[in-house]
């Protein structure tokens, strides 16, 4: 039975699942929350709220090492990062689900390696090809490809920052994609991302970002992600 760890972000997944009786302590400190086990068909999903059960950890405060390590210790076969994002590329409308194929890291000051000794990892393709293809095969409406830009947050960006990201080639912007993607690679866990567009990024539309609308779509968008998990397992 494939066991897939899922990092859940600002879009909670509306499912009832049994919380696993695990110790949150790892050699890297405490993980954000105990994963819940959600079984569909042959798949076992371990869902962990990366911001904590009360949404208490801002993107720069999350212990990404502990979260990834805990999933590793639970012997996951793959990891899926779910994210709410802003669209840098206006082609990506609010409500669109995207499976990016590249990323650029603009975050800083986050503990981003397990290695005390210098070790370089290969990271040309940050996302696992097979896991991406499995996701894309689960639902036809998913957008294939894109460049996820990880900013530091917790504030949203300025219009000039988003313009720079666009010039760099980014199509999506979020705050939590790194370092978890690289940490998974260090532990040799296949990793893919599933992003829900919740707003046009700063300056992409003529209007200022509607924070109320952003919160509303984040609150309801998780249902769409659950559909993808269910289809993946079908
Ligand atoms: N910027 C960064 N992170 C985000 C955004 C955004 O516009 N929307 C949702 N997460």
Coordinates of C-alpha atoms and ligand atoms in Angstrom, one line a residue:
X1 CA 0.0 0.0 0.0
X2 CA 1.6 3.3 -1.1
X3 CA 2.0 5.7 1.8
X4 CA 2.1 9.4 0.8
X5 CA 2.8 12.2 3.3
X6 CA 1.0 15.4 2.6
X7 CA 2.0 18.8 3.9
X8 CA -1.2 20.8 4.2
X9 CA -1.0 24.5 4.1
X10 CA -3.4 27.4 4.3
X11 CA -6.1 25.5 2.6
X12 CA -7.3 22.9 5.1
X13 CA -8.4 19.6 3.6
X14 CA -12.0 18.8 4.7
X15 CA -11.7 15.2 5.7
X16 CA -12.1 13.4 9.0
X17 CA -9.1 11.3 9.6
X18 CA -7.6 9.6 12.6
X19 CA -4.7 11.4 14.3
X20 CA -1.6 9.2 14.5
X21 CA -0.2 8.6 18.0
X22 CA 3.3 9.8 17.2
X23 CA 5.9 11.7 19.1
X24 CA 6.4 15.1 17.5
X25 CA 10.0 15.3 18.7
X26 CA 12.7 14.7 16.2
X27 CA 16.5 15.2 16.3
X28 CA 15.7 18.5 14.6
X29 CA 13.1 19.7 17.1
X30 CA 9.3 19.5 17.2
X31 CA 7.2 18.9 14.1
X32 CA 4.3 21.2 13.5
X33 CA 1.5 18.6 14.2
X34 CA 0.8 14.9 14.3
X35 CA -0.2 13.6 10.9
X36 CA -3.8 12.3 10.4
X37 CA -4.1 9.0 8.5
X38 CA -6.6 9.1 5.6
X39 CA -7.0 5.9 3.6
X40 CA -8.5 5.8 0.1
X41 CA -8.4 2.5 -1.8
X42 CA -4.9 1.3 -1.8
X43 CA -3.5 4.6 -0.7
X44 CA -2.6 5.8 2.8
X45 CA -2.2 9.5 3.1
X46 CA -0.6 11.0 6.1
X47 CA -1.7 14.6 6.3
X48 CA 0.3 17.1 8.4
X49 CA -0.7 20.8 8.9
X50 CA 2.7 22.5 8.3
X51 CA 1.4 25.7 10.0
X52 CA 0.3 23.7 13.1
X53 CA -3.1 22.6 14.2
X54 CA -4.0 26.2 15.3
X55 CA -2.2 27.7 12.3
X56 CA 0.3 29.1 14.7
X57 CA 3.5 28.9 12.7
X58 CA 4.1 31.6 10.0
X59 CA 6.1 30.4 7.0
X60 CA 9.5 31.5 8.4
X61 CA 8.7 29.8 11.7
X62 CA 7.8 26.4 10.5
X63 CA 10.3 23.6 11.5
X64 CA 10.6 22.2 8.0
X65 CA 13.4 19.8 9.0
X66 CA 11.3 18.3 11.8
X67 CA 8.2 18.0 9.6
X68 CA 10.1 16.2 6.8
X69 CA 12.1 14.0 9.2
X70 CA 8.9 12.9 10.9
X71 CA 7.4 11.9 7.6
X72 CA 10.6 10.1 6.8
X73 CA 10.5 8.2 10.1
X74 CA 6.9 7.2 9.2
X75 CA 8.3 5.5 6.1
X76 CA 6.4 7.5 3.5
X77 CA 7.0 6.4 -0.2
X78 CA 6.4 10.0 -1.4
X79 CA 5.6 13.5 -0.2
X80 CA 3.1 15.9 -1.6
X81 CA 3.3 19.6 -0.7
X82 CA 0.0 21.4 -1.1
X83 CA 0.1 25.2 -1.3
X84 CA -2.1 28.2 -1.8
X85 CA -0.3 30.6 -4.2
X86 CA -0.6 33.8 -6.0
X87 CA -0.5 33.8 -9.8
X88 CA 2.5 35.7 -11.3
X89 CA 1.4 34.5 -14.8
X90 CA -2.1 36.0 -15.4
X91 CA -2.9 32.9 -17.5
X92 CA -3.4 31.1 -14.2
X93 CA -6.8 32.1 -12.9
X94 CA -8.0 32.1 -9.3
X95 CA -9.2 28.6 -8.5
X96 CA -6.8 26.8 -10.9
X97 CA -4.9 23.9 -9.5
X98 CA -1.3 23.7 -10.8
X99 CA 1.4 21.0 -10.6
X100 CA 4.6 23.1 -11.1
X101 CA 7.8 21.6 -12.5
X102 CA 10.4 24.1 -11.3
X103 CA 11.0 26.4 -8.4
X104 CA 13.1 29.4 -7.4
X105 CA 13.9 30.0 -3.8
X106 CA 13.9 33.6 -2.5
X107 CA 13.4 32.7 1.2
X108 CA 16.2 33.3 3.6
X109 CA 17.3 32.3 7.1
X110 CA 15.5 29.0 7.2
X111 CA 17.3 25.8 8.3
X112 CA 17.5 24.2 5.0
X113 CA 19.7 21.1 5.3
X114 CA 20.1 18.0 7.5
X115 CA 23.8 17.9 6.8
X116 CA 26.3 19.2 9.3
X117 CA 29.0 18.1 6.8
X118 CA 28.9 19.7 3.4
X119 CA 27.0 17.6 0.9
X120 CA 25.7 18.8 -2.4
X121 CA 22.5 17.3 -3.7
X122 CA 21.4 17.1 -7.3
X123 CA 18.3 19.3 -7.7
X124 CA 18.0 20.2 -11.4
X125 CA 14.5 18.8 -11.4
X126 CA 13.2 19.6 -7.9
X127 CA 9.9 17.6 -8.3
X128 CA 9.7 13.9 -8.9
X129 CA 8.6 13.0 -12.4
X130 CA 6.6 10.0 -11.6
X131 CA 4.7 11.6 -8.7
X132 CA 3.9 14.6 -10.9
X133 CA 2.6 12.4 -13.7
X134 CA 0.5 10.5 -11.2
X135 CA -1.1 13.8 -10.0
X136 CA -1.6 15.0 -13.6
X137 CA -3.3 11.7 -14.5
X138 CA -5.6 12.0 -11.5
X139 CA -7.6 15.0 -12.9
X140 CA -7.7 16.5 -16.3
X141 CA -8.2 20.1 -15.1
X142 CA -4.8 20.3 -13.5
X143 CA -2.4 22.7 -15.1
X144 CA 0.9 21.0 -16.1
X145 CA 4.0 23.0 -15.3
X146 CA 5.1 26.3 -13.8
X147 CA 7.8 27.8 -11.8
X148 CA 7.0 28.2 -8.1
X149 CA 8.7 31.2 -6.4
X150 CA 9.2 30.8 -2.7
X151 CA 9.2 34.2 -0.9
X152 CA 9.9 34.8 2.8
X153 CA 6.6 36.2 3.8
X154 CA 4.6 36.5 5.9
X155 CA 3.7 39.7 4.1
X156 CA 2.6 39.5 0.5
X157 CA 4.9 41.0 -2.1
X158 CA 5.2 44.5 -3.7
X159 CA 4.2 44.9 -7.3
X160 CA 7.9 45.5 -8.2
X161 CA 8.9 42.3 -6.4
X162 CA 6.3 40.3 -8.5
X163 CA 7.6 42.0 -11.6
X164 CA 11.1 40.8 -10.8
X165 CA 9.8 37.3 -10.1
X166 CA 8.0 37.3 -13.5
X167 CA 11.3 38.5 -15.2
X168 CA 13.1 35.6 -13.5
X169 CA 10.6 33.2 -15.0
X170 CA 8.3 32.5 -12.0
X171 CA 4.6 31.8 -12.7
X172 CA 3.4 31.2 -9.1
X173 CA 4.3 32.6 -5.8
X174 CA 4.0 31.1 -2.3
X175 CA 5.9 31.1 1.0
X176 CA 6.4 27.5 2.1
X177 CA 7.7 25.5 -0.9
X178 CA 11.2 25.7 0.4
X179 CA 13.1 24.3 2.1
X180 CA 10.8 21.3 2.4
X181 CA 11.3 20.3 -1.3
X182 CA 15.0 20.2 -0.9
X183 CA 14.9 18.5 2.5
X184 CA 12.8 15.7 0.9
X185 CA 15.5 15.3 -1.8
X186 CA 18.2 15.0 0.9
X187 CA 16.2 12.2 2.4
X188 CA 15.6 10.7 -1.1
X189 CA 11.8 11.0 -0.8
X190 CA 10.0 11.7 -4.1
X191 CA 8.3 15.0 -3.8
X192 CA 5.7 16.9 -5.9
X193 CA 3.7 20.0 -5.4
X194 CA 0.0 20.8 -5.8
X195 CA -0.8 24.5 -5.9
X196 CA -4.2 26.3 -5.7
X197 CA -4.2 29.8 -7.1
X198 CA -6.0 32.0 -4.6
X199 CA -5.2 35.5 -5.9
X200 CA -3.5 37.3 -8.7
X201 CA -0.1 38.3 -7.2
X202 CA 0.6 41.9 -6.4
X203 CA 0.3 44.1 -9.5
X204 CA -0.8 41.3 -11.8
X205 CA -4.4 42.6 -11.8
X206 CA -5.4 46.3 -11.7
X207 CA -6.9 45.8 -8.3
X208 CA -5.2 45.5 -4.9
X209 CA -5.3 42.0 -3.5
X210 CA -8.7 41.3 -1.9
X211 CA -7.6 39.6 1.3
X212 CA -11.1 38.6 2.2
X213 CA -11.6 36.8 -1.1
X214 CA -8.1 35.2 -0.7
X215 CA -9.1 33.9 2.7
X216 CA -12.4 32.6 1.4
X217 CA -11.0 30.6 -1.5
X218 CA -8.2 29.3 0.7
X219 CA -10.8 28.0 3.2
X220 CA -12.9 26.2 0.6
X221 CA -10.2 25.2 -1.9
X222 CA -9.1 22.2 0.1
X223 CA -12.1 20.2 -1.1
X224 CA -10.6 20.3 -4.6
X225 CA -7.3 19.0 -3.4
X226 CA -9.1 16.1 -1.6
X227 CA -10.7 15.2 -4.9
X228 CA -7.3 15.0 -6.5
X229 CA -6.1 12.7 -3.7
X230 CA -9.2 10.5 -4.1
X231 CA -8.7 10.3 -7.8
X232 CA -5.0 9.5 -7.5
X233 CA -6.0 6.5 -5.4
X234 CA -8.9 5.4 -7.6
Ligands
LIG1 N1 2.2 35.7 -2.5 C1 2.9 34.8 -1.7 N2 2.3 33.8 -1.1 C2 1.0 33.6 -1.4 C3 0.2 34.5 -2.2 C4 0.9 35.6 -2.8 O1 0.4 36.5 -3.5 N3 -1.0 34.1 -2.3 C5 -1.1 32.9 -1.5 N4 0.1 32.7 -1.0

